[in-house]
CSV table of C-alpha atoms in Angstrom, one decimal:
chain,number,residue,atom,x,y,z
K,1,UNK,CA,-23.2,-20.7,8.7
K,2,UNK,CA,-20.8,-17.7,8.2
K,3,UNK,CA,-17.5,-17.9,10.0
K,4,UNK,CA,-16.9,-15.8,12.8
K,5,UNK,CA,-13.6,-14.6,11.6
K,6,UNK,CA,-15.0,-13.7,8.0
K,7,UNK,CA,-15.6,-9.9,7.6
K,8,UNK,CA,-18.2,-7.8,5.5
K,9,UNK,CA,-15.6,-5.5,4.5
K,10,UNK,CA,-13.3,-8.0,2.7
K,11,UNK,CA,-13.9,-9.2,-0.8
K,12,UNK,CA,-10.7,-11.1,-0.9
K,13,UNK,CA,-12.4,-14.6,-0.2
K,14,UNK,CA,-15.6,-14.1,-2.5
K,15,UNK,CA,-16.3,-16.9,-4.9
K,16,UNK,CA,-14.0,-19.2,-2.6
K,17,UNK,CA,-16.9,-21.5,-1.3
K,18,UNK,CA,-18.9,-23.3,-3.9
K,19,UNK,CA,-22.7,-22.7,-3.7
K,20,UNK,CA,-22.0,-20.0,-1.2
K,21,UNK,CA,-25.1,-18.0,0.3
K,22,UNK,CA,-24.8,-14.2,0.6
K,23,UNK,CA,-22.9,-12.8,3.2
K,24,UNK,CA,-24.2,-12.0,6.3
K,25,UNK,CA,-23.0,-9.1,8.4
K,26,UNK,CA,-20.5,-10.3,11.3
K,27,UNK,CA,-20.7,-9.6,14.8
K,28,UNK,CA,-18.0,-7.0,15.4
K,29,UNK,CA,-18.3,-8.2,19.0
K,30,UNK,CA,-17.0,-12.0,18.1
K,31,UNK,CA,-14.1,-10.6,15.8
K,32,UNK,CA,-10.6,-9.1,16.8
K,33,UNK,CA,-10.4,-7.4,13.4
K,34,UNK,CA,-10.4,-3.5,13.0
K,35,UNK,CA,-13.7,-3.2,11.1
K,36,UNK,CA,-12.9,0.3,10.5
K,37,UNK,CA,-9.6,-0.3,9.1
K,38,UNK,CA,-11.1,-2.9,6.8
K,39,UNK,CA,-13.8,-0.6,5.5
K,40,UNK,CA,-11.0,2.0,4.9
K,41,UNK,CA,-8.9,-0.6,2.8
K,42,UNK,CA,-12.1,-1.8,1.0
K,43,UNK,CA,-13.0,1.9,-0.1
K,44,UNK,CA,-9.6,2.2,-1.5
K,45,UNK,CA,-9.6,-0.8,-3.6
K,46,UNK,CA,-12.8,0.1,-5.2
K,47,UNK,CA,-11.6,3.3,-5.8
K,48,UNK,CA,-9.0,1.8,-8.1
K,49,UNK,CA,-11.3,0.0,-10.5
K,50,UNK,CA,-13.2,0.8,-13.8
K,51,UNK,CA,-11.7,4.2,-14.4
K,52,UNK,CA,-11.9,3.4,-17.9
K,53,UNK,CA,-15.4,3.1,-17.6
K,54,UNK,CA,-16.1,6.5,-15.6
K,55,UNK,CA,-17.2,9.5,-17.4
K,56,UNK,CA,-14.5,11.9,-16.8
K,57,UNK,CA,-17.0,14.6,-17.1
K,58,UNK,CA,-18.9,13.4,-14.0
K,59,UNK,CA,-15.7,14.4,-12.1
K,60,UNK,CA,-15.5,18.1,-11.5
K,61,UNK,CA,-12.0,18.5,-10.4
K,62,UNK,CA,-10.7,16.8,-13.6
K,63,UNK,CA,-11.3,20.1,-15.4
K,64,UNK,CA,-8.7,21.8,-13.5
K,65,UNK,CA,-4.7,21.6,-13.5
K,66,UNK,CA,-3.2,18.1,-13.2
K,67,UNK,CA,-0.7,19.1,-10.0
K,68,UNK,CA,0.5,15.8,-9.6
K,69,UNK,CA,1.3,15.0,-13.3
K,70,UNK,CA,3.0,18.5,-13.5
K,71,UNK,CA,5.1,17.8,-10.4
K,72,UNK,CA,6.4,14.6,-11.8
K,73,UNK,CA,6.9,16.3,-15.4
K,74,UNK,CA,9.2,18.7,-13.4
K,75,UNK,CA,6.9,21.8,-14.3
K,76,UNK,CA,6.4,22.8,-10.8
K,77,UNK,CA,7.9,22.3,-7.1
K,78,UNK,CA,6.6,20.4,-4.2
K,79,UNK,CA,5.0,22.7,-1.7
K,80,UNK,CA,6.3,23.8,1.2
K,81,UNK,CA,9.5,22.1,0.5
K,82,UNK,CA,10.0,23.7,-2.9
K,83,UNK,CA,11.6,20.8,-4.7
K,84,UNK,CA,11.4,19.7,-8.2
K,85,UNK,CA,11.2,15.9,-8.6
K,86,UNK,CA,14.7,15.4,-10.2
K,87,UNK,CA,15.9,17.4,-6.8
K,88,UNK,CA,14.5,14.9,-4.9
K,89,UNK,CA,16.0,12.2,-6.3
K,90,UNK,CA,19.2,13.6,-6.8
K,91,UNK,CA,19.7,15.5,-3.5
K,92,UNK,CA,17.5,13.5,-0.9
K,93,UNK,CA,18.7,10.0,-1.7
K,94,UNK,CA,20.5,8.8,1.7
K,95,UNK,CA,19.6,12.0,3.4
K,96,UNK,CA,17.9,9.8,6.1
K,97,UNK,CA,17.5,12.4,8.9
K,98,UNK,CA,15.7,14.9,6.4
K,99,UNK,CA,13.5,12.2,5.0
K,100,UNK,CA,12.5,11.1,8.6
K,101,UNK,CA,11.9,14.4,9.8
K,102,UNK,CA,10.4,16.3,7.0
K,103,UNK,CA,6.6,15.2,6.9
K,104,UNK,CA,5.1,17.1,3.8
K,105,UNK,CA,7.3,15.6,0.9
K,106,UNK,CA,5.4,12.3,0.8
K,107,UNK,CA,2.1,13.6,-0.4
K,108,UNK,CA,3.9,14.8,-3.5
K,109,UNK,CA,6.0,11.8,-4.1
K,110,UNK,CA,3.0,9.3,-3.5
K,111,UNK,CA,-0.1,11.5,-4.2
K,112,UNK,CA,-3.7,9.9,-3.6
K,113,UNK,CA,-7.2,10.1,-4.1
K,114,UNK,CA,-7.7,11.4,-0.6
K,115,UNK,CA,-6.6,14.4,1.4
K,116,UNK,CA,-3.4,14.3,3.3
K,117,UNK,CA,-1.8,15.9,6.4
K,118,UNK,CA,-0.2,18.1,3.7
K,119,UNK,CA,-3.0,20.8,2.5
K,120,UNK,CA,-0.7,22.5,0.1
K,121,UNK,CA,-0.2,18.8,-1.9
K,122,UNK,CA,-2.9,17.9,-4.3
K,123,UNK,CA,-5.5,14.9,-4.7
K,124,UNK,CA,-5.3,12.6,-7.7
K,125,UNK,CA,-8.5,12.9,-10.0
K,126,UNK,CA,-9.9,10.3,-11.9
K,127,UNK,CA,-8.8,12.0,-15.2
K,128,UNK,CA,-5.3,12.5,-13.9
K,129,UNK,CA,-4.8,9.0,-12.9
K,130,UNK,CA,-6.2,7.7,-16.4
K,131,UNK,CA,-3.3,10.1,-17.7
K,132,UNK,CA,-0.5,8.9,-15.3
K,133,UNK,CA,-1.0,5.4,-16.0
K,134,UNK,CA,-0.3,6.0,-19.4
K,135,UNK,CA,2.6,8.4,-18.8
K,136,UNK,CA,5.8,6.0,-19.3
K,137,UNK,CA,8.0,9.3,-18.0
K,138,UNK,CA,5.9,9.9,-15.0
K,139,UNK,CA,5.7,6.2,-13.9
K,140,UNK,CA,9.5,6.1,-14.6
K,141,UNK,CA,10.1,8.8,-11.9
K,142,UNK,CA,7.5,7.2,-9.5
K,143,UNK,CA,9.4,4.1,-9.4
K,144,UNK,CA,12.5,6.4,-8.9
K,145,UNK,CA,10.6,7.8,-6.1
K,146,UNK,CA,9.8,4.2,-4.7
K,147,UNK,CA,13.6,3.3,-4.9
K,148,UNK,CA,14.6,6.3,-2.7
K,149,UNK,CA,12.0,5.4,0.1
K,150,UNK,CA,12.9,1.8,-0.1
K,151,UNK,CA,16.6,2.7,0.5
K,152,UNK,CA,15.4,5.1,3.0
K,153,UNK,CA,13.9,1.8,4.7
K,154,UNK,CA,17.0,-0.4,4.5
K,155,UNK,CA,15.4,-2.5,1.1
K,156,UNK,CA,16.7,-2.5,-2.3
K,157,UNK,CA,14.4,-3.2,-5.6
K,158,UNK,CA,16.2,-6.3,-6.6
K,159,UNK,CA,14.1,-6.3,-10.1
K,160,UNK,CA,12.1,-3.7,-11.6
K,161,UNK,CA,10.0,-6.2,-13.9
K,162,UNK,CA,8.7,-8.2,-10.7
K,163,UNK,CA,9.1,-6.0,-8.3
K,164,UNK,CA,11.2,-8.5,-6.0
K,165,UNK,CA,12.9,-6.6,-3.2
K,166,UNK,CA,15.6,-7.5,-0.5
K,167,UNK,CA,17.3,-6.2,2.4
K,168,UNK,CA,19.9,-3.6,1.7
K,169,UNK,CA,23.2,-3.6,2.7
K,170,UNK,CA,22.3,-1.1,5.5
K,171,UNK,CA,19.4,-2.9,6.5
K,172,UNK,CA,19.9,-3.2,10.4
K,173,UNK,CA,20.8,0.4,11.0
K,174,UNK,CA,17.1,1.2,8.9
K,175,UNK,CA,15.3,-1.5,10.4
K,176,UNK,CA,16.1,-0.1,13.9
K,177,UNK,CA,14.6,3.5,12.7
K,178,UNK,CA,11.6,1.8,11.2
K,179,UNK,CA,11.0,0.0,14.5
K,180,UNK,CA,11.4,3.4,16.6
K,181,UNK,CA,9.5,5.6,14.2
K,182,UNK,CA,6.2,4.1,13.6
K,183,UNK,CA,4.6,6.9,11.6
K,184,UNK,CA,6.8,5.3,8.5
K,185,UNK,CA,3.9,2.8,8.9
K,186,UNK,CA,1.5,5.3,7.6
K,187,UNK,CA,4.0,6.4,4.9
K,188,UNK,CA,4.6,2.9,3.6
K,189,UNK,CA,0.6,2.3,3.4
K,190,UNK,CA,0.6,5.4,1.2
K,191,UNK,CA,3.4,4.2,-0.8
K,192,UNK,CA,1.4,0.9,-1.3
K,193,UNK,CA,-1.7,2.6,-2.4
K,194,UNK,CA,-0.2,5.0,-4.7
K,195,UNK,CA,1.8,2.3,-6.6
K,196,UNK,CA,-1.6,0.3,-7.2
K,197,UNK,CA,-3.5,3.6,-8.1
K,198,UNK,CA,-1.0,4.6,-10.7
K,199,UNK,CA,-0.6,1.5,-12.7
K,200,UNK,CA,2.5,-0.2,-10.6
K,201,UNK,CA,0.6,-2.6,-8.8
K,202,UNK,CA,2.7,-5.5,-9.6
K,203,UNK,CA,5.4,-4.0,-7.2
K,204,UNK,CA,2.6,-4.2,-4.0
K,205,UNK,CA,2.8,-7.7,-3.4
K,206,UNK,CA,6.4,-8.3,-3.3
K,207,UNK,CA,6.9,-5.4,-0.6
K,208,UNK,CA,4.3,-6.8,1.3
K,209,UNK,CA,5.7,-10.6,1.2
K,210,UNK,CA,8.8,-9.1,2.3
K,211,UNK,CA,7.3,-6.9,5.2
K,212,UNK,CA,5.3,-10.5,6.1
K,213,UNK,CA,8.7,-12.5,6.3
K,214,UNK,CA,10.5,-9.8,8.0
K,215,UNK,CA,7.5,-9.4,11.0
K,216,UNK,CA,6.4,-13.1,11.3
K,217,UNK,CA,8.9,-15.1,10.1
K,218,UNK,CA,12.3,-13.7,11.3
K,219,UNK,CA,10.6,-11.0,13.8
K,220,UNK,CA,12.8,-8.0,12.8
K,221,UNK,CA,10.2,-5.5,12.4
K,222,UNK,CA,7.7,-6.0,15.2
K,223,UNK,CA,6.6,-2.3,15.4
K,224,UNK,CA,5.3,-3.0,11.6
K,225,UNK,CA,3.2,-6.1,12.5
K,226,UNK,CA,-0.2,-4.9,13.0
K,227,UNK,CA,0.1,-2.5,10.0
K,228,UNK,CA,1.2,-5.0,7.7
K,229,UNK,CA,-1.6,-7.3,8.5
K,230,UNK,CA,-4.3,-4.6,8.7
K,231,UNK,CA,-3.1,-2.2,6.1
K,232,UNK,CA,-0.3,-3.2,3.8
K,233,UNK,CA,-1.9,-6.9,2.7
K,234,UNK,CA,-5.3,-5.4,1.9
K,235,UNK,CA,-3.8,-2.4,-0.1
K,236,UNK,CA,-2.7,-5.0,-2.7
K,237,UNK,CA,-5.1,-4.8,-5.7
K,238,UNK,CA,-4.8,-8.2,-7.3
K,239,UNK,CA,-7.1,-10.6,-5.5
K,240,UNK,CA,-5.1,-13.6,-6.3
K,241,UNK,CA,-1.9,-12.1,-4.7
K,242,UNK,CA,-3.9,-10.9,-1.8
K,243,UNK,CA,-5.3,-14.6,-0.9
K,244,UNK,CA,-1.8,-15.8,-1.2
K,245,UNK,CA,-0.6,-13.0,1.2
K,246,UNK,CA,-2.8,-13.9,3.6
K,247,UNK,CA,-2.3,-17.7,3.4
K,248,UNK,CA,1.4,-16.9,4.0
K,249,UNK,CA,0.3,-14.6,6.9
K,250,UNK,CA,-1.5,-17.5,8.4
K,251,UNK,CA,0.9,-20.1,7.8
K,252,UNK,CA,3.5,-18.0,10.0
K,253,UNK,CA,0.9,-16.2,12.7
K,254,UNK,CA,1.1,-17.4,15.7
K,255,UNK,CA,-1.0,-18.4,17.6
K,256,UNK,CA,-2.7,-19.6,14.6
K,257,UNK,CA,-6.3,-19.6,16.4
K,258,UNK,CA,-5.9,-15.8,17.0
K,259,UNK,CA,-5.8,-14.9,13.3
K,260,UNK,CA,-8.7,-12.7,12.2
K,261,UNK,CA,-7.4,-11.6,8.5
K,262,UNK,CA,-9.3,-14.5,6.8
K,263,UNK,CA,-11.6,-17.3,7.3
K,264,UNK,CA,-9.6,-20.2,9.1
K,265,UNK,CA,-11.8,-23.1,7.3
K,266,UNK,CA,-10.1,-22.2,4.2
K,267,UNK,CA,-6.8,-21.3,5.4
K,268,UNK,CA,-6.3,-24.3,7.2
K,269,UNK,CA,-8.1,-26.6,4.5
K,270,UNK,CA,-11.0,-27.5,6.4
K,271,UNK,CA,-13.1,-26.2,3.6
K,272,UNK,CA,-11.5,-26.3,0.2
K,273,UNK,CA,-12.1,-23.5,-2.5
K,274,UNK,CA,-12.8,-23.6,-6.0
K,275,UNK,CA,-10.2,-21.4,-7.1
K,276,UNK,CA,-7.2,-22.4,-4.9
């Protein structure tokens, strides 16, 4: 019989049970997990696979301009902020008040395959994603954008090859800002999604692990806790890494009996998976 804390919209634990029967729908009444969010994150993960197998001619938008690539190549400015990508990196670094109050730049720095609040930004197309993933210059500048936002949040990228992050010297002040302004939770979700979409998914899990530690272990970022569990963990595309993050979260979540982001029978060791 299926556990009440399994989620029909979460593929993290597929193939974890030996001889498992097909998943049944879970009663929403018995689960405290936000099913709408789980479905949203499942849809995101599904949108990031099989780009090489997709026929680009089926994407009507692929025939137009690649605005996000043009922006990252420095050919066009963002709108409505009217800033080139290099100007963002050079002139906006450390401008914390501007980064906090201006709401339109994040859609240009971290584009997605979905409409954002800035209607003057552009959704990624499938063809554009394929090109971006192969473009070393564009990806290098995306990493610079990532570093800029990490600094804004009081974090630094300690290792570009592994994605390991750590607290920056100014972390106490920046963490206060994060706890005070929760709209940054949406920005961080966007950043994680963008990194996965555009070929930098190895940066996802280290950042989520950092936030899990800061929320569940040391408790410095309590205003992010729900977003870390609902959104950040399930933006991670690599299933093995996602499983390890959920295990880490379960280990440090209190009280454990209220943990709803994974099957407790597996997480507690009551059922041994064939892939752990």
